Short mmCIF file of N, CA and C in Angstrom, two decimals:
data_model
loop_
_atom_site.label_atom_id
_atom_site.label_comp_id
_atom_site.label_asym_id
_atom_site.label_seq_id
_atom_site.Cartn_x
_atom_site.Cartn_y
_atom_site.Cartn_z
N ASP X 1 -16.94 -39.80 63.31
CA ASP X 1 -16.40 -40.65 62.25
C ASP X 1 -17.52 -41.39 61.52
N LEU X 2 -18.52 -41.84 62.28
CA LEU X 2 -19.66 -42.52 61.67
C LEU X 2 -20.39 -41.56 60.73
N ASP X 3 -20.50 -40.29 61.14
CA ASP X 3 -21.17 -39.28 60.32
C ASP X 3 -20.43 -39.10 58.98
N LEU X 4 -19.10 -39.05 59.02
CA LEU X 4 -18.32 -38.94 57.80
C LEU X 4 -18.52 -40.15 56.90
N ASN X 5 -18.59 -41.31 57.52
CA ASN X 5 -18.80 -42.53 56.76
C ASN X 5 -20.13 -42.48 56.02
N ILE X 6 -21.17 -42.02 56.70
CA ILE X 6 -22.48 -41.89 56.06
C ILE X 6 -22.42 -40.86 54.94
N LYS X 7 -21.76 -39.74 55.19
CA LYS X 7 -21.63 -38.71 54.15
C LYS X 7 -20.88 -39.25 52.93
N ASP X 8 -19.81 -39.98 53.18
CA ASP X 8 -19.05 -40.55 52.05
C ASP X 8 -19.87 -41.59 51.30
N THR X 9 -20.66 -42.36 52.02
CA THR X 9 -21.53 -43.34 51.37
C THR X 9 -22.53 -42.64 50.46
N ILE X 10 -23.09 -41.55 50.94
CA ILE X 10 -24.04 -40.78 50.13
C ILE X 10 -23.33 -40.16 48.93
N ARG X 11 -22.14 -39.61 49.14
CA ARG X 11 -21.39 -39.02 48.02
C ARG X 11 -21.05 -40.08 46.96
N LEU X 12 -20.64 -41.25 47.42
CA LEU X 12 -20.31 -42.32 46.48
C LEU X 12 -21.55 -42.75 45.69
N ARG X 13 -22.68 -42.81 46.35
CA ARG X 13 -23.93 -43.15 45.65
C ARG X 13 -24.27 -42.07 44.62
N LYS X 14 -24.08 -40.80 44.97
CA LYS X 14 -24.33 -39.71 44.03
C LYS X 14 -23.42 -39.83 42.81
N VAL X 15 -22.16 -40.18 43.05
CA VAL X 15 -21.21 -40.38 41.94
C VAL X 15 -21.73 -41.47 41.01
N LYS X 16 -22.13 -42.59 41.58
CA LYS X 16 -22.59 -43.72 40.76
C LYS X 16 -23.85 -43.37 39.97
N ILE X 17 -24.77 -42.65 40.58
CA ILE X 17 -26.00 -42.25 39.89
C ILE X 17 -25.66 -41.30 38.74
N ASN X 18 -24.76 -40.37 38.99
CA ASN X 18 -24.40 -39.41 37.96
C ASN X 18 -23.61 -40.05 36.82
N ILE X 19 -22.86 -41.09 37.10
CA ILE X 19 -22.20 -41.84 36.04
C ILE X 19 -23.24 -42.45 35.11
N LEU X 20 -24.33 -42.95 35.67
CA LEU X 20 -25.41 -43.48 34.83
C LEU X 20 -25.98 -42.40 33.92
N LEU X 21 -26.17 -41.20 34.46
CA LEU X 21 -26.66 -40.09 33.63
C LEU X 21 -25.68 -39.77 32.50
N ILE X 22 -24.41 -39.76 32.83
CA ILE X 22 -23.39 -39.49 31.82
C ILE X 22 -23.43 -40.55 30.73
N GLN X 23 -23.54 -41.81 31.11
CA GLN X 23 -23.58 -42.88 30.12
C GLN X 23 -24.77 -42.72 29.18
N GLU X 24 -25.92 -42.31 29.71
CA GLU X 24 -27.09 -42.07 28.86
C GLU X 24 -26.80 -40.93 27.88
N HIS X 25 -26.22 -39.85 28.37
CA HIS X 25 -25.91 -38.72 27.50
C HIS X 25 -24.89 -39.11 26.44
N LEU X 26 -23.86 -39.85 26.83
CA LEU X 26 -22.84 -40.24 25.86
C LEU X 26 -23.41 -41.11 24.76
N GLU X 27 -24.33 -42.00 25.12
CA GLU X 27 -24.98 -42.81 24.09
C GLU X 27 -25.73 -41.92 23.11
N SER X 28 -26.42 -40.92 23.62
CA SER X 28 -27.14 -39.99 22.75
C SER X 28 -26.18 -39.19 21.89
N MET X 29 -25.08 -38.74 22.49
CA MET X 29 -24.09 -37.96 21.74
C MET X 29 -23.46 -38.80 20.63
N GLN X 30 -23.21 -40.07 20.90
CA GLN X 30 -22.61 -40.95 19.90
C GLN X 30 -23.58 -41.25 18.77
N ARG X 31 -24.86 -41.35 19.10
CA ARG X 31 -25.87 -41.63 18.06
C ARG X 31 -26.07 -40.44 17.13
N ASP X 32 -25.89 -39.22 17.67
CA ASP X 32 -26.22 -38.03 16.89
C ASP X 32 -25.18 -36.93 17.11
N PRO X 33 -23.93 -37.16 16.65
CA PRO X 33 -22.87 -36.19 16.93
C PRO X 33 -23.05 -34.85 16.24
N TYR X 34 -23.88 -34.77 15.22
CA TYR X 34 -24.08 -33.52 14.49
C TYR X 34 -25.47 -32.94 14.71
N GLY X 35 -26.20 -33.54 15.66
CA GLY X 35 -27.57 -33.11 15.92
C GLY X 35 -27.65 -31.82 16.71
N LEU X 36 -28.84 -31.27 16.75
CA LEU X 36 -29.08 -30.01 17.45
C LEU X 36 -28.85 -30.12 18.95
N GLU X 37 -29.03 -31.30 19.51
CA GLU X 37 -28.92 -31.48 20.95
C GLU X 37 -27.48 -31.72 21.42
N PHE X 38 -26.56 -31.96 20.50
CA PHE X 38 -25.20 -32.35 20.88
C PHE X 38 -24.55 -31.34 21.82
N ALA X 39 -24.60 -30.07 21.48
CA ALA X 39 -23.95 -29.04 22.30
C ALA X 39 -24.56 -29.00 23.70
N ALA X 40 -25.86 -29.11 23.80
CA ALA X 40 -26.53 -29.10 25.11
C ALA X 40 -26.14 -30.33 25.92
N TRP X 41 -26.09 -31.51 25.27
CA TRP X 41 -25.68 -32.73 25.96
C TRP X 41 -24.24 -32.59 26.46
N HIS X 42 -23.39 -32.07 25.60
CA HIS X 42 -21.97 -31.92 25.95
C HIS X 42 -21.81 -31.00 27.15
N LYS X 43 -22.52 -29.89 27.15
CA LYS X 43 -22.44 -28.94 28.27
C LYS X 43 -22.95 -29.59 29.55
N GLU X 44 -24.05 -30.32 29.45
CA GLU X 44 -24.60 -30.97 30.64
C GLU X 44 -23.66 -32.04 31.19
N VAL X 45 -23.05 -32.82 30.30
CA VAL X 45 -22.09 -33.84 30.73
C VAL X 45 -20.89 -33.19 31.41
N ASP X 46 -20.40 -32.09 30.87
CA ASP X 46 -19.30 -31.37 31.51
C ASP X 46 -19.69 -30.93 32.92
N THR X 47 -20.91 -30.44 33.07
CA THR X 47 -21.41 -30.01 34.38
C THR X 47 -21.51 -31.18 35.34
N ILE X 48 -21.99 -32.31 34.85
CA ILE X 48 -22.10 -33.50 35.71
C ILE X 48 -20.72 -33.97 36.15
N TRP X 49 -19.75 -33.96 35.23
CA TRP X 49 -18.38 -34.35 35.61
C TRP X 49 -17.84 -33.44 36.71
N LYS X 50 -18.06 -32.15 36.58
CA LYS X 50 -17.59 -31.21 37.61
C LYS X 50 -18.21 -31.57 38.96
N TYR X 51 -19.51 -31.89 38.95
CA TYR X 51 -20.21 -32.27 40.17
C TYR X 51 -19.61 -33.55 40.76
N ILE X 52 -19.34 -34.52 39.90
CA ILE X 52 -18.76 -35.80 40.34
C ILE X 52 -17.41 -35.56 41.01
N PHE X 53 -16.55 -34.78 40.37
CA PHE X 53 -15.24 -34.54 40.94
C PHE X 53 -15.32 -33.74 42.23
N LYS X 54 -16.30 -32.86 42.34
CA LYS X 54 -16.52 -32.13 43.59
C LYS X 54 -16.89 -33.09 44.71
N GLN X 55 -17.78 -34.05 44.41
CA GLN X 55 -18.18 -35.05 45.40
C GLN X 55 -16.98 -35.88 45.83
N ILE X 56 -16.19 -36.32 44.87
CA ILE X 56 -15.03 -37.15 45.17
C ILE X 56 -14.02 -36.38 46.01
N ASN X 57 -13.83 -35.11 45.70
CA ASN X 57 -12.88 -34.28 46.42
C ASN X 57 -13.24 -34.14 47.90
N GLN X 58 -14.50 -34.29 48.24
CA GLN X 58 -14.96 -34.14 49.62
C GLN X 58 -14.90 -35.45 50.42
N MET X 59 -14.54 -36.55 49.76
CA MET X 59 -14.52 -37.86 50.42
C MET X 59 -13.21 -38.09 51.17
N LYS X 60 -13.26 -39.02 52.12
CA LYS X 60 -12.03 -39.48 52.76
C LYS X 60 -11.21 -40.24 51.72
N LEU X 61 -9.90 -40.28 51.94
CA LEU X 61 -8.97 -40.81 50.95
C LEU X 61 -9.30 -42.23 50.48
N ASP X 62 -9.64 -43.12 51.39
CA ASP X 62 -9.92 -44.50 50.98
C ASP X 62 -11.17 -44.59 50.12
N VAL X 63 -12.15 -43.76 50.41
CA VAL X 63 -13.38 -43.74 49.61
C VAL X 63 -13.10 -43.07 48.26
N GLN X 64 -12.26 -42.04 48.28
CA GLN X 64 -11.85 -41.39 47.02
C GLN X 64 -11.24 -42.40 46.06
N LYS X 65 -10.37 -43.25 46.57
CA LYS X 65 -9.73 -44.25 45.72
C LYS X 65 -10.76 -45.15 45.06
N ASN X 66 -11.74 -45.59 45.84
CA ASN X 66 -12.80 -46.44 45.28
C ASN X 66 -13.61 -45.69 44.22
N ALA X 67 -13.94 -44.45 44.52
CA ALA X 67 -14.72 -43.65 43.58
C ALA X 67 -13.94 -43.41 42.29
N LEU X 68 -12.67 -43.08 42.41
CA LEU X 68 -11.85 -42.84 41.22
C LEU X 68 -11.71 -44.10 40.37
N GLU X 69 -11.60 -45.23 41.02
CA GLU X 69 -11.54 -46.49 40.28
C GLU X 69 -12.87 -46.74 39.56
N TYR X 70 -13.98 -46.40 40.23
CA TYR X 70 -15.31 -46.59 39.65
C TYR X 70 -15.50 -45.74 38.40
N ILE X 71 -14.98 -44.51 38.41
CA ILE X 71 -15.20 -43.62 37.27
C ILE X 71 -14.10 -43.71 36.21
N ARG X 72 -13.07 -44.49 36.45
CA ARG X 72 -11.92 -44.52 35.54
C ARG X 72 -12.31 -44.77 34.09
N GLU X 73 -13.04 -45.82 33.82
CA GLU X 73 -13.37 -46.17 32.43
C GLU X 73 -14.26 -45.12 31.78
N PRO X 74 -15.38 -44.71 32.41
CA PRO X 74 -16.20 -43.69 31.73
C PRO X 74 -15.47 -42.35 31.56
N TRP X 75 -14.65 -41.96 32.55
CA TRP X 75 -13.90 -40.70 32.42
C TRP X 75 -12.88 -40.79 31.29
N THR X 76 -12.15 -41.89 31.23
CA THR X 76 -11.14 -42.07 30.19
C THR X 76 -11.78 -42.03 28.81
N SER X 77 -12.90 -42.71 28.67
CA SER X 77 -13.61 -42.72 27.39
C SER X 77 -14.11 -41.33 27.04
N TYR X 78 -14.73 -40.66 27.99
CA TYR X 78 -15.24 -39.31 27.74
C TYR X 78 -14.10 -38.36 27.39
N ALA X 79 -13.04 -38.39 28.19
CA ALA X 79 -11.93 -37.46 27.97
C ALA X 79 -11.29 -37.68 26.61
N SER X 80 -11.12 -38.94 26.21
CA SER X 80 -10.46 -39.21 24.93
C SER X 80 -11.32 -38.81 23.73
N HIS X 81 -12.64 -38.89 23.88
CA HIS X 81 -13.53 -38.57 22.75
C HIS X 81 -14.01 -37.12 22.74
N TYR X 82 -14.21 -36.53 23.92
CA TYR X 82 -14.91 -35.25 23.97
C TYR X 82 -14.13 -34.12 24.62
N VAL X 83 -13.03 -34.40 25.30
CA VAL X 83 -12.27 -33.33 25.95
C VAL X 83 -11.02 -33.03 25.17
N PHE X 84 -10.20 -34.04 24.97
CA PHE X 84 -8.89 -33.82 24.35
C PHE X 84 -8.96 -33.74 22.84
N SER X 85 -10.13 -34.02 22.27
CA SER X 85 -10.24 -33.99 20.81
C SER X 85 -10.78 -32.65 20.30
N ARG X 86 -11.03 -31.71 21.21
CA ARG X 86 -11.58 -30.41 20.80
C ARG X 86 -10.59 -29.61 19.98
#
């Protein structure tokens, strides 16, 4: 059980670090929505989100809830601007 706790702690830290990467990319995408880098940023952000959800999926339920709450605002913002608007 202690081993799972350590693994979940590491997964949660990975989620938080990757959210920071996403926020940096989103700022760049917002500054230059028609730039040459936009498509590459968008693809990379999609890949990071997939990684984040994979990490969350491997967590115990109580840690999952915390992680999902942590990503709620950035995911909602990303989804409303870049996923559902395609």
